[in-house]
Amino acid sequence: MIDLSVKDLVKSFDADTNLLDGVSFDIQAGERVGLLGRNGAGKTTLFKILTGELDYNTGEVRFAPGRKVGLISQIPHYPAGYTVEDVLRTAFRELANIQSKMRRLEEQMAAQPDKALLAEYDALSTRFQTGGGYETDMQTDKICNGLGIPAAQRQQDFDSLSGGEKTRVNLARLLLEKTDILLLDEPTNHLDMHAVEWLEGYIEKFRGTVLTISHDRYFLDRVVTRIIELHDGKAEFYSGNYSFYVQEKQARFDLQLKQYEKEQAKLGQLGFTLERMKGWGINNRTLYRRAMSIQHRMERIEKTDRPTQEKTLRARFAQRDFFGDEVLSVKGLGKAYDGRTLFSDVELQVAGGERIALLGEKYNGWV
């Protein structure tokens, strides 16, 4: 079954250029797809079109009937005073409404038992149970633990959080909503290694469909099985993870370059012959007709575009001589923030020429 179908999608922000210029693709139910493209290629624009946040010029976007789509493209606004726990609970609004109706029916049945009320209560109870109403606390704890949202933080005002913390909370809320199709825009941003690993495991077990934008090649390697790349307003397809995409993209470039060079050599040869025939055919009808035949042949040749590769920055830093083996020495270093000790009694020595990675859980002070 096709969960998402996009046909000939066109989106422009000005009259001269189409950001998306006839994008078409289908995503099957249960697929894990990575959406790639250089900055400004239209990835986030496409996501916003899929969720109805943006209109498009022409084309068609269709989701399978009844499929629930989830996306966080920007941090939503919540009522003043909302705690993190309140934000997380918004994922269960439908269940909360059902539970509220059940409580009212319980009060009515306690005052005056009635078969009709009991039947309505049984129906609501079944919906509540099948919707996971009795598992909301367990699921919330599980996802918060996985994404590194501590219990103490869940009692804080949501507005007091940093941008990164808000993003993590909203990712948790999205996962709690139990959507059928997840649209994830840079989901590993603001996550530490443990949280990224947990998210990878969650997606692996997720029964729905996933379309994700990410610059994290390792995340894409572990999560996706197909790549859609937006390039010059069109969609290009790669049937594998990120590593496969890199190899296949290079192979396609090499093949197109070879075809282009072969074609240019042929056109050059024909062009040379054409000019000679034109010169000889000034007073010779036969040679002139041959020249025109060559010209028509050149015009009919299907031209291959010259392939281009995106340039990557390759920085080179000058080597410096160190006077002494030790370039950094740290002793007894400590830091507290808002009454919370981030670290204490840190000892560190760094020698010249060393390459050191600083690792740790999110918000434990290593940044």
Coordinates of C-alpha atoms in Angstrom, one line a residue:
M1 CA 0.0 0.0 0.0
I2 CA 1.2 3.5 -0.8
D3 CA 1.2 5.7 2.3
L4 CA 2.3 8.9 0.5
S5 CA 2.1 9.9 -3.2
V6 CA 3.5 13.1 -4.6
K7 CA 2.9 13.9 -8.3
D8 CA 4.4 16.7 -10.4
L9 CA 4.6 19.0 -7.4
V10 CA 5.6 22.6 -8.2
K11 CA 6.4 25.3 -5.6
S12 CA 7.8 28.7 -6.3
F13 CA 8.4 31.7 -4.1
D14 CA 9.0 34.1 -7.0
A15 CA 7.9 34.3 -10.6
D16 CA 11.3 33.3 -12.1
T17 CA 12.3 30.2 -10.2
N18 CA 10.6 27.0 -9.1
L19 CA 12.1 25.6 -5.9
L20 CA 10.3 22.3 -6.5
D21 CA 9.8 21.8 -10.2
G22 CA 7.7 18.7 -10.9
V23 CA 8.7 16.5 -7.9
S24 CA 7.2 13.1 -8.0
F25 CA 7.6 10.0 -5.7
D26 CA 5.7 7.3 -3.9
I27 CA 6.4 6.0 -0.4
Q28 CA 5.2 2.5 0.5
A29 CA 3.7 1.8 4.0
G30 CA 6.5 0.9 6.4
E31 CA 9.3 2.4 4.4
R32 CA 12.1 4.4 6.0
V33 CA 13.2 7.1 3.6
G34 CA 15.9 9.7 3.9
L35 CA 15.3 13.1 2.2
L36 CA 18.6 14.7 1.1
G37 CA 19.6 17.8 -0.8
R38 CA 21.9 20.8 -0.4
N39 CA 20.7 23.7 1.8
G40 CA 18.0 25.6 0.1
A41 CA 17.0 22.6 -2.1
G42 CA 13.4 22.6 -0.7
K43 CA 13.5 19.8 1.9
T44 CA 11.8 21.7 4.7
T45 CA 9.5 23.4 2.2
L46 CA 8.4 19.9 1.0
F47 CA 7.7 18.8 4.6
K48 CA 5.6 21.9 5.2
I49 CA 3.6 21.2 2.0
L50 CA 3.0 17.6 3.1
T51 CA 1.5 18.8 6.4
G52 CA -0.5 21.6 4.9
E53 CA 1.5 24.4 6.4
L54 CA 2.4 25.7 2.9
D55 CA 0.4 25.8 -0.3
Y56 CA 1.9 24.7 -3.6
N57 CA 1.4 26.0 -7.1
T58 CA 0.5 22.8 -9.0
G59 CA 0.6 19.0 -8.6
E60 CA -0.9 16.5 -6.2
V61 CA -0.2 15.3 -2.7
R62 CA -2.1 12.3 -1.4
F63 CA -1.9 10.3 1.9
A64 CA -3.5 7.0 2.3
P65 CA -7.0 7.5 3.8
G66 CA -7.1 7.5 7.6
R67 CA -3.3 7.8 8.1
K68 CA -2.2 10.2 10.8
V69 CA 0.9 12.4 10.0
G70 CA 3.2 13.8 12.6
L71 CA 5.8 16.6 12.0
I72 CA 7.7 19.1 14.1
S73 CA 8.9 21.9 11.8
Q74 CA 8.9 24.6 14.5
I75 CA 8.3 24.8 18.2
P76 CA 4.6 25.2 18.9
H77 CA 3.3 27.9 21.3
Y78 CA 1.7 26.5 24.5
P79 CA -0.4 28.4 27.1
A80 CA 1.6 30.3 29.7
G81 CA 2.4 28.2 32.7
Y82 CA 2.5 24.9 30.8
T83 CA 5.0 22.6 32.3
V84 CA 7.0 20.0 30.3
E85 CA 4.6 17.4 31.6
D86 CA 1.6 19.4 30.3
V87 CA 3.2 19.6 26.9
L88 CA 3.8 15.8 26.8
R89 CA 0.2 15.2 27.9
T90 CA -1.1 17.1 24.8
A91 CA -0.2 13.9 22.9
F92 CA -3.1 12.2 24.7
R93 CA -5.8 14.7 24.2
E94 CA -8.2 12.3 22.5
L95 CA -7.7 9.7 25.3
A96 CA -8.1 12.5 27.9
N97 CA -11.5 13.4 26.3
I98 CA -12.6 9.8 26.4
Q99 CA -11.5 9.5 30.1
S100 CA -13.4 12.7 31.0
K101 CA -16.6 11.3 29.4
M102 CA -16.1 8.0 31.3
R103 CA -15.8 9.9 34.6
R104 CA -19.1 11.8 33.9
L105 CA -20.8 8.5 33.1
E106 CA -19.5 7.0 36.3
E107 CA -21.1 9.8 38.3
Q108 CA -24.4 9.5 36.4
M109 CA -24.5 5.7 36.9
A110 CA -23.7 6.0 40.6
A111 CA -26.7 8.3 41.0
Q112 CA -29.0 6.4 38.7
P113 CA -28.0 3.1 37.0
D114 CA -29.1 2.8 33.4
K115 CA -28.4 0.2 30.7
A116 CA -28.0 2.8 28.0
L117 CA -25.4 4.6 30.1
L118 CA -23.6 1.3 30.8
A119 CA -23.5 0.5 27.1
E120 CA -22.0 3.9 26.3
Y121 CA -19.5 3.5 29.1
D122 CA -18.4 0.0 27.9
A123 CA -17.9 1.4 24.4
L124 CA -15.8 4.3 25.7
S125 CA -13.8 1.9 27.9
T126 CA -13.0 -0.3 25.0
R127 CA -11.8 2.7 22.9
F128 CA -9.7 3.9 25.9
Q129 CA -8.1 0.6 26.4
T130 CA -7.3 -0.1 22.7
G131 CA -5.9 3.4 22.4
G132 CA -3.4 2.7 25.1
G133 CA -5.1 4.8 27.8
Y134 CA -3.8 2.6 30.6
E135 CA -0.2 2.8 29.3
T136 CA 0.3 6.5 28.9
D137 CA 2.4 7.0 32.0
M138 CA 4.6 4.0 31.1
Q139 CA 5.1 5.2 27.5
T140 CA 5.8 8.8 28.7
D141 CA 8.5 7.5 31.1
K142 CA 10.0 5.2 28.4
I143 CA 10.3 7.9 25.8
C144 CA 11.5 10.6 28.2
N145 CA 14.2 8.3 29.5
G146 CA 15.2 7.4 26.0
L147 CA 15.5 11.0 24.9
G148 CA 17.2 12.2 28.0
I149 CA 14.4 14.2 29.6
P150 CA 14.9 13.9 33.3
A151 CA 12.0 13.7 35.8
A152 CA 12.9 17.0 37.4
Q153 CA 12.8 18.8 34.0
R154 CA 9.3 17.5 33.4
Q155 CA 8.0 19.7 36.2
Q156 CA 9.7 22.9 34.8
D157 CA 7.8 25.5 32.9
F158 CA 8.2 24.7 29.2
D159 CA 8.9 28.4 28.4
S160 CA 12.0 28.3 30.7
L161 CA 13.7 25.6 28.6
S162 CA 16.4 26.3 26.0
G163 CA 15.7 25.9 22.3
G164 CA 17.4 22.5 22.3
E165 CA 15.5 21.3 25.3
K166 CA 12.2 22.4 23.8
T167 CA 13.0 20.6 20.6
R168 CA 13.6 17.3 22.5
V169 CA 10.4 17.7 24.4
N170 CA 8.4 18.2 21.2
L171 CA 10.1 15.2 19.6
A172 CA 9.0 13.2 22.7
R173 CA 5.5 14.5 22.3
L174 CA 5.4 13.6 18.6
L175 CA 6.5 10.0 19.4
L176 CA 3.8 9.7 22.1
E177 CA 1.1 10.7 19.6
K178 CA 1.5 7.3 17.8
T179 CA 1.3 8.7 14.3
D180 CA 1.2 6.4 11.2
I181 CA 3.7 8.6 9.2
L182 CA 6.6 10.3 10.9
L183 CA 8.1 13.3 9.2
L184 CA 11.4 14.0 11.1
D185 CA 13.3 17.2 10.3
E186 CA 16.9 16.9 11.7
P187 CA 15.7 14.6 14.6
T188 CA 19.2 14.0 16.0
N189 CA 19.9 17.7 16.6
H190 CA 20.2 18.4 20.4
L191 CA 20.4 14.7 21.2
D192 CA 23.5 13.1 22.8
M193 CA 24.8 9.7 21.7
H194 CA 22.7 7.7 24.0
A195 CA 19.5 9.5 22.9
V196 CA 20.4 9.1 19.2
E197 CA 21.0 5.3 19.7
W198 CA 17.6 5.1 21.5
L199 CA 15.9 6.9 18.6
E200 CA 17.5 4.6 16.1
G201 CA 16.1 1.6 18.0
Y202 CA 12.7 3.3 18.3
I203 CA 12.5 3.9 14.5
E204 CA 13.6 0.3 13.8
K205 CA 10.7 -1.0 15.8
F206 CA 8.2 1.6 14.6
R207 CA 5.4 0.0 12.6
G208 CA 4.6 3.1 10.5
T209 CA 6.3 5.0 7.7
V210 CA 9.3 7.4 8.3
L211 CA 10.5 10.2 6.0
T212 CA 13.5 12.1 7.6
I213 CA 15.7 15.0 6.8
S214 CA 19.1 14.6 8.4
H215 CA 22.8 15.6 8.0
D216 CA 23.8 12.8 10.3
R217 CA 25.2 10.2 7.9
Y218 CA 25.6 7.5 10.6
F219 CA 21.9 8.0 11.6
L220 CA 20.9 7.6 8.0
D221 CA 23.0 4.5 7.5
R222 CA 21.3 2.8 10.5
V223 CA 17.8 4.0 9.9
V224 CA 16.8 4.4 6.2
T225 CA 16.5 1.9 3.4
R226 CA 16.0 4.4 0.6
I227 CA 17.2 7.9 -0.3
I228 CA 15.3 10.7 -2.2
E229 CA 17.5 13.6 -3.1
L230 CA 16.1 16.9 -4.2
H231 CA 18.4 18.3 -6.9
D232 CA 17.6 21.2 -9.2
G233 CA 13.9 21.0 -8.3
K234 CA 13.6 17.3 -9.2
A235 CA 13.6 14.1 -7.1
E236 CA 16.4 11.5 -7.6
F237 CA 16.2 8.0 -6.1
Y238 CA 18.7 5.7 -4.5
S239 CA 17.6 2.2 -3.3
G240 CA 19.8 2.0 -0.2
N241 CA 21.1 3.8 2.9
Y242 CA 23.5 6.8 3.0
S243 CA 26.6 4.8 2.2
F244 CA 25.0 3.3 -0.8
Y245 CA 23.8 6.7 -1.9
V246 CA 27.4 8.1 -1.8
Q247 CA 28.7 5.3 -3.9
E248 CA 25.8 5.2 -6.4
K249 CA 25.9 9.0 -6.8
Q250 CA 29.6 8.9 -7.7
A251 CA 29.0 6.0 -10.1
R252 CA 26.2 8.0 -11.8
F253 CA 28.4 11.1 -12.0
D254 CA 31.2 9.1 -13.6
L255 CA 28.9 7.5 -16.1
Q256 CA 27.2 10.8 -17.1
L257 CA 30.7 12.5 -17.4
K258 CA 31.8 9.7 -19.7
Q259 CA 28.7 10.0 -21.8
Y260 CA 29.1 13.8 -22.0
E261 CA 32.7 13.6 -23.0
K262 CA 32.0 11.0 -25.7
E263 CA 29.1 13.1 -27.0
Q264 CA 31.2 16.2 -27.1
A265 CA 34.0 14.4 -29.0
K266 CA 31.4 13.2 -31.5
L267 CA 29.9 16.7 -31.9
G268 CA 33.3 18.2 -32.2
Q269 CA 34.2 15.8 -35.0
L270 CA 30.9 16.4 -36.8
G271 CA 31.3 20.1 -36.4
F272 CA 34.7 20.0 -37.9
T273 CA 33.4 17.9 -40.9
L274 CA 30.4 20.3 -41.2
E275 CA 32.6 23.4 -41.6
R276 CA 34.8 21.7 -44.2
M277 CA 31.7 20.5 -46.2
K278 CA 30.2 24.0 -46.0
G279 CA 33.5 25.5 -47.4
W280 CA 33.7 22.9 -50.1
G281 CA 30.0 23.1 -50.9
I282 CA 29.9 26.7 -51.9
N283 CA 29.9 25.7 -55.5
N284 CA 29.0 22.0 -55.1
R285 CA 25.4 21.1 -54.4
T286 CA 26.2 17.5 -53.4
L287 CA 28.7 18.6 -50.7
Y288 CA 26.3 21.3 -49.6
R289 CA 23.5 18.8 -49.1
R290 CA 25.9 16.6 -47.1
A291 CA 26.8 19.6 -44.9
M292 CA 23.1 20.2 -44.3
S293 CA 22.6 16.5 -43.5
I294 CA 25.4 16.6 -40.9
Q295 CA 23.9 19.7 -39.4
H296 CA 20.5 18.1 -39.0
R297 CA 22.2 15.0 -37.5
M298 CA 23.9 17.2 -34.9
E299 CA 20.6 18.9 -34.1
R300 CA 18.9 15.5 -33.5
I301 CA 21.5 14.2 -31.1
E302 CA 20.1 14.2 -27.6
K303 CA 22.4 16.4 -25.6
T304 CA 23.7 15.2 -22.2
D305 CA 24.1 17.9 -19.6
R306 CA 27.6 18.4 -18.2
P307 CA 27.5 16.8 -14.7
T308 CA 28.5 18.9 -11.8
Q309 CA 29.5 17.9 -8.3
E310 CA 28.8 20.0 -5.2
K311 CA 32.0 21.5 -3.9
T312 CA 33.0 20.7 -0.3
L313 CA 35.2 22.9 1.8
R314 CA 38.7 21.4 2.4
A315 CA 40.5 23.4 5.0
R316 CA 44.2 23.1 5.6
F317 CA 45.7 24.4 8.8
A318 CA 49.3 25.3 9.1
Q319 CA 51.3 23.2 11.5
R320 CA 52.7 25.0 14.5
D321 CA 55.7 24.0 16.6
F322 CA 55.0 23.5 20.3
F323 CA 57.5 24.7 22.8
G324 CA 57.1 22.0 25.4
D325 CA 55.0 18.8 25.5
E326 CA 52.0 20.2 27.6
V327 CA 49.7 22.8 25.9
L328 CA 46.8 22.6 28.3
S329 CA 46.7 21.8 32.0
V330 CA 43.5 21.7 34.1
K331 CA 43.4 21.0 37.8
G332 CA 40.5 21.1 40.2
L333 CA 38.1 22.6 37.7
G334 CA 34.4 22.8 38.7
K335 CA 31.2 24.5 37.5
A336 CA 27.7 24.9 38.9
Y337 CA 24.7 26.4 37.2
D338 CA 21.5 27.4 38.9
G339 CA 22.5 25.4 41.9
R340 CA 23.3 22.3 40.0
T341 CA 26.8 21.0 39.9
L342 CA 27.8 20.2 36.3
F343 CA 31.2 18.9 37.1
S344 CA 33.9 19.1 39.9
D345 CA 37.6 18.3 40.4
V346 CA 38.3 17.9 36.7
E347 CA 41.9 17.1 35.9
L348 CA 43.2 17.2 32.4
Q349 CA 46.5 17.4 30.6
V350 CA 46.8 17.8 26.8
A351 CA 50.0 17.3 25.0
G352 CA 51.0 19.0 21.7
G353 CA 49.8 17.2 18.6
E354 CA 47.1 15.2 20.4
R355 CA 43.6 14.9 18.8
I356 CA 41.0 14.6 21.6
A357 CA 37.2 14.0 21.4
L358 CA 35.2 15.3 24.4
L359 CA 32.2 13.1 25.0
G360 CA 29.4 13.0 27.5
E361 CA 25.7 13.0 28.0
K362 CA 23.7 16.0 27.0
Y363 CA 23.7 18.9 29.4
N364 CA 26.3 17.4 31.7
G365 CA 28.7 20.3 31.1
W366 CA 31.0 19.0 28.4
V367 CA 30.0 21.8 26.0

